[in-house]
Tab-separated table of C-alpha atoms in Angstrom:
chain	number	residue	atom	x	y	z
A	560	MET	CA	33.258	1.546	35.540
A	561	LEU	CA	29.646	0.975	34.525
A	562	SER	CA	28.114	-1.860	36.494
A	563	VAL	CA	26.804	-4.950	34.686
A	564	ALA	CA	23.303	-3.940	35.748
A	565	ALA	CA	23.472	-0.812	33.598
A	566	ALA	CA	23.668	-2.722	30.330
A	567	GLY	CA	20.602	-2.831	28.103
A	568	MET	CA	18.862	0.205	29.605
A	569	LEU	CA	15.796	1.659	27.956
A	570	ALA	CA	15.206	5.377	27.660
A	571	CYS	CA	12.161	7.267	28.863
A	572	SER	CA	9.707	8.570	26.361
A	573	GLY	CA	8.970	12.263	26.285
A	574	ASN	CA	10.377	15.451	24.835
A	575	ASP	CA	13.945	15.655	23.604
A	576	SER	CA	16.509	17.232	25.869
A	577	LYS	CA	19.897	18.663	24.967
A	578	TYR	CA	23.051	16.927	26.069
A	579	VAL	CA	26.523	18.412	26.345
A	580	ILE	CA	29.168	15.864	27.271
A	581	THR	CA	32.836	16.745	27.541
A	582	GLY	CA	35.828	14.780	28.712
A	583	LYS	CA	39.325	15.582	29.922
A	584	ASN	CA	42.496	13.681	30.766
A	585	ALA	CA	41.667	10.924	28.301
A	586	PRO	CA	44.581	8.470	28.231
A	587	GLN	CA	45.043	8.346	24.448
A	588	ASP	CA	44.540	10.799	21.604
A	589	GLY	CA	42.953	9.610	18.395
A	590	VAL	CA	40.542	7.124	19.974
A	591	THR	CA	36.807	7.481	19.471
A	592	VAL	CA	34.375	8.053	22.319
A	593	TYR	CA	30.833	6.800	21.706
A	594	LEU	CA	27.504	7.876	23.149
A	595	ILE	CA	25.104	4.958	23.308
A	596	ASP	CA	21.355	4.830	23.707
A	597	ARG	CA	20.764	1.952	26.091
A	598	ILE	CA	17.341	1.204	24.644
A	599	VAL	CA	18.731	-0.590	21.646
A	600	GLU	CA	22.471	-0.391	22.378
A	601	ASP	CA	22.741	1.958	19.396
A	602	TYR	CA	25.451	4.561	18.871
A	603	ILE	CA	23.849	8.011	18.706
A	604	ASP	CA	26.959	10.224	18.760
A	605	SER	CA	30.750	10.055	18.777
A	606	ALA	CA	33.852	12.217	19.119
A	607	VAL	CA	37.581	11.722	18.651
A	608	VAL	CA	39.889	12.483	21.574
A	609	SER	CA	42.315	15.324	20.881
A	610	ASN	CA	44.787	16.682	23.434
A	611	GLY	CA	43.117	14.459	25.997
A	612	THR	CA	39.686	16.026	25.520
A	613	PHE	CA	36.463	15.484	23.578
A	614	GLU	CA	33.026	17.047	23.281
A	615	MET	CA	29.624	15.833	22.101
A	616	LYS	CA	26.489	17.936	21.717
A	617	GLY	CA	23.033	16.969	20.542
A	618	LYS	CA	19.571	15.931	21.578
A	619	ALA	CA	18.248	12.709	23.081
A	620	THR	CA	15.055	11.726	24.816
A	621	LYS	CA	14.616	13.439	28.173
A	622	ASP	CA	15.687	11.148	30.997
A	623	ALA	CA	17.089	8.722	28.453
A	624	PHE	CA	19.583	6.257	29.789
A	625	LEU	CA	22.828	6.893	27.988
A	626	GLY	CA	26.264	5.354	28.216
A	627	ILE	CA	29.741	6.525	27.302
A	628	GLU	CA	32.143	3.962	25.860
A	629	VAL	CA	35.758	4.502	24.829
A	630	GLU	CA	37.247	2.675	21.848
A	631	ASN	CA	39.570	-0.188	22.826
A	632	SER	CA	38.842	0.345	26.502
A	633	GLU	CA	36.744	-1.312	29.199
A	634	TRP	CA	35.883	2.068	30.725
A	635	LYS	CA	32.178	2.871	30.566
A	636	TYR	CA	30.105	5.611	32.128
A	637	PRO	CA	26.349	5.578	32.777
A	638	LEU	CA	24.530	8.852	32.269
A	639	ILE	CA	20.964	10.059	32.636
A	640	ASN	CA	20.011	12.730	30.135
A	641	ASP	CA	18.648	15.368	32.505
A	642	GLY	CA	19.654	18.268	30.219
A	643	VAL	CA	22.534	19.461	32.425
A	644	PRO	CA	26.065	19.477	30.923
A	645	VAL	CA	28.381	16.711	32.092
A	646	GLN	CA	32.169	16.595	32.203
A	647	ILE	CA	33.998	13.265	32.606
A	648	ASN	CA	37.472	13.269	34.144
A	649	PHE	CA	39.315	10.149	33.024
A	650	ALA	CA	42.061	10.712	35.590
A	651	ASP	CA	39.874	9.727	38.531
A	652	SER	CA	36.724	8.441	36.810
A	653	SER	CA	34.728	11.312	38.227
A	654	VAL	CA	31.855	13.283	36.738
A	655	ALA	CA	31.128	16.990	37.192
A	656	GLY	CA	28.191	19.181	36.202
A	657	SER	CA	24.863	17.386	36.509
A	658	ALA	CA	24.211	16.737	40.197
A	659	LEU	CA	22.194	13.625	39.332
A	660	ASN	CA	25.020	12.155	37.254
A	661	VAL	CA	27.626	13.045	39.877
A	662	LYS	CA	25.624	11.040	42.377
A	663	LEU	CA	25.017	8.242	39.871
A	664	THR	CA	28.771	7.922	39.295
A	665	GLU	CA	29.502	7.587	42.998
A	666	CYS	CA	26.772	4.967	43.353
A	667	ASP	CA	28.178	3.079	40.388
A	668	LYS	CA	31.639	3.074	41.985
A	669	ARG	CA	30.181	1.511	45.147
A	670	ASN	CA	28.330	-1.133	43.154
A	671	SER	CA	31.333	-1.888	40.945
A	672	LYS	CA	33.611	-2.285	43.961
A	673	ALA	CA	31.287	-4.883	45.487
A	674	TYR	CA	30.963	-6.703	42.166
A	675	ALA	CA	34.739	-6.639	41.608
A	676	ARG	CA	35.248	-8.500	44.882
A	677	LEU	CA	33.092	-11.336	43.553
A	678	ASN	CA	35.123	-11.529	40.354
A	679	GLN	CA	38.408	-11.453	42.246
A	680	LEU	CA	37.377	-14.356	44.463
A	681	VAL	CA	36.436	-16.445	41.420
A	682	GLU	CA	39.643	-15.584	39.554
A	683	VAL	CA	41.842	-16.484	42.537
A	684	PHE	CA	39.985	-19.750	43.079
A	685	LEU	CA	40.114	-20.799	39.429
A	686	ALA	CA	43.819	-19.994	39.269
A	687	LEU	CA	44.552	-22.660	41.896
A	688	PRO	CA	45.790	-26.085	40.760
A	689	GLU	CA	42.945	-28.590	40.636
A	690	GLU	CA	44.081	-30.504	43.729
A	691	GLU	CA	44.293	-27.261	45.741
A	692	ARG	CA	40.909	-26.167	44.408
A	693	ASP	CA	39.213	-29.230	45.879
A	694	ALA	CA	40.758	-28.560	49.290
A	695	ALA	CA	39.831	-24.855	49.194
A	696	GLU	CA	36.290	-25.297	47.855
A	697	ASP	CA	34.439	-24.989	51.173
A	698	GLU	CA	36.344	-21.841	52.123
A	699	PHE	CA	35.767	-20.355	48.672
A	700	VAL	CA	32.022	-21.032	48.811
A	701	ALA	CA	31.760	-19.349	52.212
A	702	GLN	CA	33.720	-16.315	51.025
A	703	PHE	CA	31.770	-16.096	47.788
A	704	GLU	CA	28.425	-16.247	49.594
A	705	ALA	CA	29.531	-13.467	51.945
A	706	ALA	CA	30.756	-11.338	49.033
A	707	PHE	CA	27.559	-11.958	47.085
A	708	GLN	CA	25.499	-10.887	50.098
A	709	ASP	CA	27.580	-7.716	50.345
A	710	TYR	CA	26.988	-7.086	46.642
A	711	ALA	CA	23.235	-7.550	47.091
A	712	ASP	CA	23.194	-5.332	50.200
A	713	THR	CA	25.150	-2.603	48.394
A	714	LYS	CA	22.765	-2.645	45.457
A	715	LEU	CA	19.716	-2.542	47.715
A	716	ALA	CA	21.162	0.343	49.760
A	717	ILE	CA	21.759	2.363	46.590
A	718	ILE	CA	18.171	1.813	45.489
A	719	GLU	CA	16.715	2.609	48.908
A	720	GLU	CA	18.767	5.811	49.145
A	721	ASN	CA	17.599	7.066	45.752
A	722	LYS	CA	13.904	6.320	45.570
A	723	ASP	CA	13.247	9.986	44.834
A	724	ASN	CA	15.186	9.947	41.548
A	725	LEU	CA	16.035	7.757	38.527
A	726	ILE	CA	19.349	6.320	39.773
A	727	PRO	CA	17.795	2.970	40.797
A	728	VAL	CA	16.961	2.280	37.131
A	729	VAL	CA	20.679	1.593	36.620
A	730	PHE	CA	20.799	-1.039	39.338
A	731	ILE	CA	17.367	-2.678	39.277
A	732	GLU	CA	18.016	-5.164	36.480
A	733	ASN	CA	20.041	-7.582	38.616
A	734	VAL	CA	17.793	-7.393	41.676
A	735	PRO	CA	15.793	-10.541	40.782
A	736	ALA	CA	19.003	-12.585	40.589
A	737	ALA	CA	20.590	-10.996	43.650
A	738	MET	CA	17.543	-10.704	45.911
A	739	GLY	CA	14.722	-12.643	44.317
A	740	TYR	CA	11.652	-11.676	42.302
A	741	ALA	CA	9.582	-10.901	45.406
A	742	LYS	CA	12.012	-8.153	46.435
A	743	PHE	CA	12.154	-6.832	42.876
A	744	ASN	CA	8.368	-6.698	42.715
A	745	GLU	CA	8.231	-4.915	46.072
A	746	LEU	CA	10.667	-2.255	44.874
A	747	VAL	CA	9.038	-1.602	41.498
A	748	SER	CA	5.444	-1.703	42.756
A	749	SER	CA	5.631	1.791	44.214
A	750	ASP	CA	5.078	5.417	43.277
A	751	ALA	CA	8.814	6.133	43.216
A	752	PRO	CA	9.985	7.949	40.050
A	753	PHE	CA	12.268	5.093	38.998
A	754	ALA	CA	9.412	2.579	39.225
A	755	LYS	CA	7.576	4.466	36.481
A	756	HIS	CA	10.569	4.585	34.160
A	757	PRO	CA	9.745	2.725	30.917
A	758	PHE	CA	12.760	0.464	31.349
A	759	VAL	CA	11.505	-0.712	34.752
A	760	VAL	CA	7.963	-1.133	33.479
A	761	ASP	CA	9.225	-3.124	30.509
A	762	LEU	CA	11.590	-5.176	32.691
A	763	LYS	CA	8.771	-6.093	35.050
A	764	LYS	CA	6.589	-7.171	32.138
A	765	SER	CA	9.401	-9.235	30.650
A	766	LEU	CA	10.108	-10.988	33.947
A	767	GLU	CA	6.433	-11.797	34.401
A	768	GLU	CA	6.353	-13.307	30.908
A	769	ASN	CA	9.508	-15.314	31.624
A	770	MET	CA	8.078	-16.594	34.885
A	771	ALA	CA	4.929	-17.667	33.086
A	772	GLU	CA	7.058	-19.563	30.552
A	773	GLU	CA	9.027	-21.188	33.359
A	774	LEU	CA	5.806	-22.269	35.053
A	775	LYS	CA	4.649	-23.840	31.787
A	776	ALA	CA	8.000	-25.628	31.485
A	777	ASP	CA	7.726	-26.840	35.076
A	778	ASP	CA	4.224	-28.107	34.377
A	779	ALA	CA	5.553	-30.061	31.393
A	780	LYS	CA	8.387	-31.493	33.471
A	781	ASN	CA	6.149	-32.437	36.377
A	782	ALA	CA	3.459	-33.979	34.172
A	783	ILE	CA	5.378	-37.247	34.397
A	784	ILE	CA	4.855	-37.473	38.154
A	785	GLY	CA	2.236	-40.124	38.870
A	786	GLN	CA	2.695	-41.610	35.405
A	787	ARG	CA	4.606	-44.659	34.257
A	788	PHE	CA	8.155	-43.918	33.191
A	789	LEU	CA	8.938	-43.465	29.491
A	790	ASP	CA	11.457	-45.822	27.988
A	791	LEU	CA	14.521	-44.782	26.005
A	792	GLU	CA	17.709	-46.408	24.777
A	793	GLU	CA	21.302	-45.234	25.158
A	794	ALA	CA	24.785	-46.747	25.329
A	795	ASP	CA	26.835	-47.603	28.388
A	796	THR	CA	30.510	-46.615	28.735
A	797	ALA	CA	31.553	-49.691	26.726
A	798	GLY	CA	29.263	-48.743	23.845
A	799	ASN	CA	26.641	-51.421	24.538
A	800	MET	CA	23.036	-50.300	24.038
A	801	HIS	CA	20.590	-50.584	26.934
A	802	LYS	CA	16.984	-49.657	27.455
A	803	LEU	CA	15.929	-47.828	30.586
A	804	SER	CA	13.308	-50.536	31.089
A	805	GLU	CA	16.088	-53.021	31.828
A	806	TYR	CA	16.551	-51.311	35.174
A	807	VAL	CA	13.309	-49.457	35.892
A	808	GLY	CA	10.022	-51.126	36.805
A	809	GLN	CA	11.822	-54.325	37.764
A	810	GLY	CA	10.912	-54.352	41.468
A	811	LYS	CA	13.419	-51.787	42.731
A	812	TRP	CA	13.274	-48.141	43.656
A	813	VAL	CA	15.296	-46.308	40.994
A	814	LEU	CA	16.655	-42.796	40.814
A	815	VAL	CA	17.137	-41.749	37.206
A	816	ASP	CA	19.797	-39.055	37.509
A	817	PHE	CA	20.355	-36.437	34.783
A	818	TRP	CA	23.864	-34.997	34.989
A	819	ALA	CA	27.068	-34.170	33.046
A	820	SER	CA	30.780	-34.035	33.768
A	821	TRP	CA	30.883	-30.334	32.782
A	822	CYS	CA	28.059	-29.390	35.169
A	823	GLY	CA	29.390	-27.697	38.320
A	824	PRO	CA	26.111	-27.949	40.268
A	825	CYS	CA	25.991	-31.657	39.363
A	826	LYS	CA	29.410	-32.150	40.908
A	827	ALA	CA	28.350	-30.258	44.023
A	828	GLU	CA	25.211	-32.382	44.369
A	829	MET	CA	26.849	-35.732	43.623
A	830	PRO	CA	28.065	-36.436	47.205
A	831	ASN	CA	24.399	-36.440	48.286
A	832	VAL	CA	23.537	-38.903	45.526
A	833	VAL	CA	26.491	-41.143	46.410
A	834	ALA	CA	25.503	-41.101	50.082
A	835	ALA	CA	21.945	-42.105	49.173
A	836	TYR	CA	23.215	-44.952	47.024
A	837	ASN	CA	25.534	-46.220	49.750
A	838	GLN	CA	22.761	-46.100	52.353
A	839	TYR	CA	19.948	-47.719	50.398
A	840	HIS	CA	21.505	-49.858	47.672
A	841	ASP	CA	21.426	-52.998	49.818
A	842	GLN	CA	17.720	-52.362	50.413
A	843	GLY	CA	16.812	-52.533	46.727
A	844	PHE	CA	17.672	-49.008	45.620
A	845	GLU	CA	19.335	-48.427	42.248
A	846	ILE	CA	20.511	-45.416	40.285
A	847	VAL	CA	20.707	-45.007	36.526
A	848	GLY	CA	22.807	-42.063	35.392
A	849	LEU	CA	21.794	-40.428	32.106
A	850	SER	CA	24.590	-38.105	31.059
A	851	PHE	CA	24.347	-34.929	28.995
A	852	ASP	CA	28.000	-35.159	28.003
A	853	GLN	CA	29.153	-34.896	24.405
A	854	GLU	CA	32.575	-36.534	24.761
A	855	LYS	CA	33.260	-39.982	26.161
A	856	ASP	CA	36.533	-39.378	28.007
A	857	PRO	CA	35.315	-36.622	30.381
A	858	TRP	CA	32.155	-38.640	31.035
A	859	VAL	CA	34.045	-41.807	31.971
A	860	LYS	CA	36.630	-39.851	33.969
A	861	ALA	CA	33.938	-38.101	36.039
A	862	ILE	CA	32.221	-41.414	36.810
A	863	ALA	CA	35.462	-42.649	38.361
A	864	GLU	CA	36.543	-39.421	40.052
A	865	TRP	CA	33.122	-38.659	41.507
A	866	GLN	CA	32.842	-42.272	42.721
A	867	MET	CA	29.553	-43.158	41.052
A	868	PRO	CA	29.364	-46.985	41.095
A	869	TRP	CA	26.003	-47.369	39.384
A	870	ILE	CA	24.726	-47.827	35.824
A	871	HIS	CA	25.624	-45.066	33.369
A	872	LEU	CA	24.133	-44.422	29.936
A	873	SER	CA	24.568	-41.662	27.374
A	874	ASP	CA	24.197	-40.985	23.666
A	875	LEU	CA	26.799	-38.193	23.990
A	876	LYS	CA	24.528	-35.671	22.295
A	877	TYR	CA	24.778	-32.880	24.868
A	878	TRP	CA	21.425	-31.042	25.145
A	879	LYS	CA	20.096	-32.960	22.147
A	880	THR	CA	20.278	-36.201	24.113
A	881	ALA	CA	17.176	-38.398	24.021
A	882	ALA	CA	16.779	-37.975	27.772
A	883	ALA	CA	16.263	-34.206	27.366
A	884	GLU	CA	13.473	-34.691	24.840
A	885	VAL	CA	11.717	-37.615	26.484
A	886	TYR	CA	11.700	-36.089	29.977
A	887	SER	CA	11.626	-32.331	29.166
A	888	VAL	CA	14.970	-31.719	30.862
A	889	ASN	CA	16.054	-28.104	30.375
A	890	SER	CA	18.478	-27.817	33.296
A	891	ILE	CA	20.696	-30.150	35.289
A	892	PRO	CA	21.099	-31.607	37.820
A	893	ASP	CA	17.644	-33.151	37.663
A	894	ASN	CA	16.279	-36.572	38.543
A	895	LEU	CA	13.253	-38.852	38.743
A	896	LEU	CA	12.439	-41.194	41.611
A	897	ILE	CA	10.588	-44.222	40.264
A	898	ASP	CA	8.864	-46.863	42.395
A	899	PRO	CA	9.269	-50.653	41.958
A	900	GLU	CA	6.295	-50.770	39.552
A	901	GLY	CA	7.741	-48.086	37.293
A	902	ILE	CA	5.639	-45.137	38.444
A	903	VAL	CA	7.392	-41.786	38.796
A	904	VAL	CA	6.752	-40.522	42.328
A	905	ALA	CA	8.988	-37.435	42.532
A	906	ARG	CA	11.266	-35.175	40.513
A	907	GLY	CA	14.142	-32.793	41.171
A	908	LEU	CA	15.100	-34.208	44.557
A	909	ARG	CA	18.312	-32.611	45.828
A	910	GLY	CA	20.184	-32.453	49.127
A	911	GLU	CA	17.977	-33.016	52.153
A	912	ALA	CA	14.899	-33.443	49.944
A	913	LEU	CA	16.449	-36.526	48.330
A	914	ALA	CA	17.435	-38.054	51.672
A	915	LYS	CA	14.018	-37.361	53.177
A	916	LYS	CA	12.051	-38.814	50.256
A	917	LEU	CA	14.171	-41.951	50.166
A	918	ALA	CA	13.739	-42.427	53.926
A	919	GLU	CA	9.976	-42.206	53.448
A	920	SER	CA	9.877	-44.466	50.389
A	921	ILE	CA	12.388	-47.221	50.983
A	922	LYS	CA	11.502	-49.389	53.948
């Protein structure tokens, strides 16, 4: 029952507080129930179910974020160690005792329900035969986006409703992915109790460090813009070796496209690339595809199925491909637009941005 966002929680520092955790109506005797400290995902206590019940007593950091896990089961329960006894009823996944944990459990049910809808949509879509999947893709995307928005709205509502307590700590971890870093920063830059929780403080610091690393990576990737392209050599689908310089810097506008047959976003973006090729190829526009595949058959099959009638090269080395090292590619799809003289003028053009830049560049 514990939402994905509750994983990896850190506990507050401070004085120890007693915990008394009991359970009833457990589905199976003899299994072990574990109490986990979410700081380090360490087991701090355990009990064996007998006659459908168990009990654990001890001390943990006050306001620590704890979790209950049951052996050989997916059932999980988030708990905040507020010092008030808690009783878990396995029959209806309810919690009694601590008012804070009762409320936390109900919030977690709301969040889990919204998240489960996302998973169900994906499972149903992936279970379709491939030919039906293609036909249903637009409808699936629309449904998924609506369900994801509902998931984000549910999470935000839970946080907004509980700014006077520690419940938002359980749900804050996925806010950057669901709502963006700006919203996360807005929520945690307050005097609310949850915003001062060590987990939130540490999470904010970690995200800031990650963003700084991403900015450095972006700087490295974009350093090529305005510079002459860097040459490399890879094989075509027939195994013949070719240098990039055979096609780039030879008087044509060239899009060097980094992609792979296993890359879903690449497949979604490819119709835009194909449309650009069809519109501008007769005006001196060329594309060179540099694949991050590691097997030849899927690579060649995707070229045909995705209708990509341009030059394709690969060393079939996955992320260790020469293209990744030479051009600092750490995610795909990615691309470089290179002018007729071999100067890189843009990078990462997708969708409307690609069409707009080509319209400006190719006269």
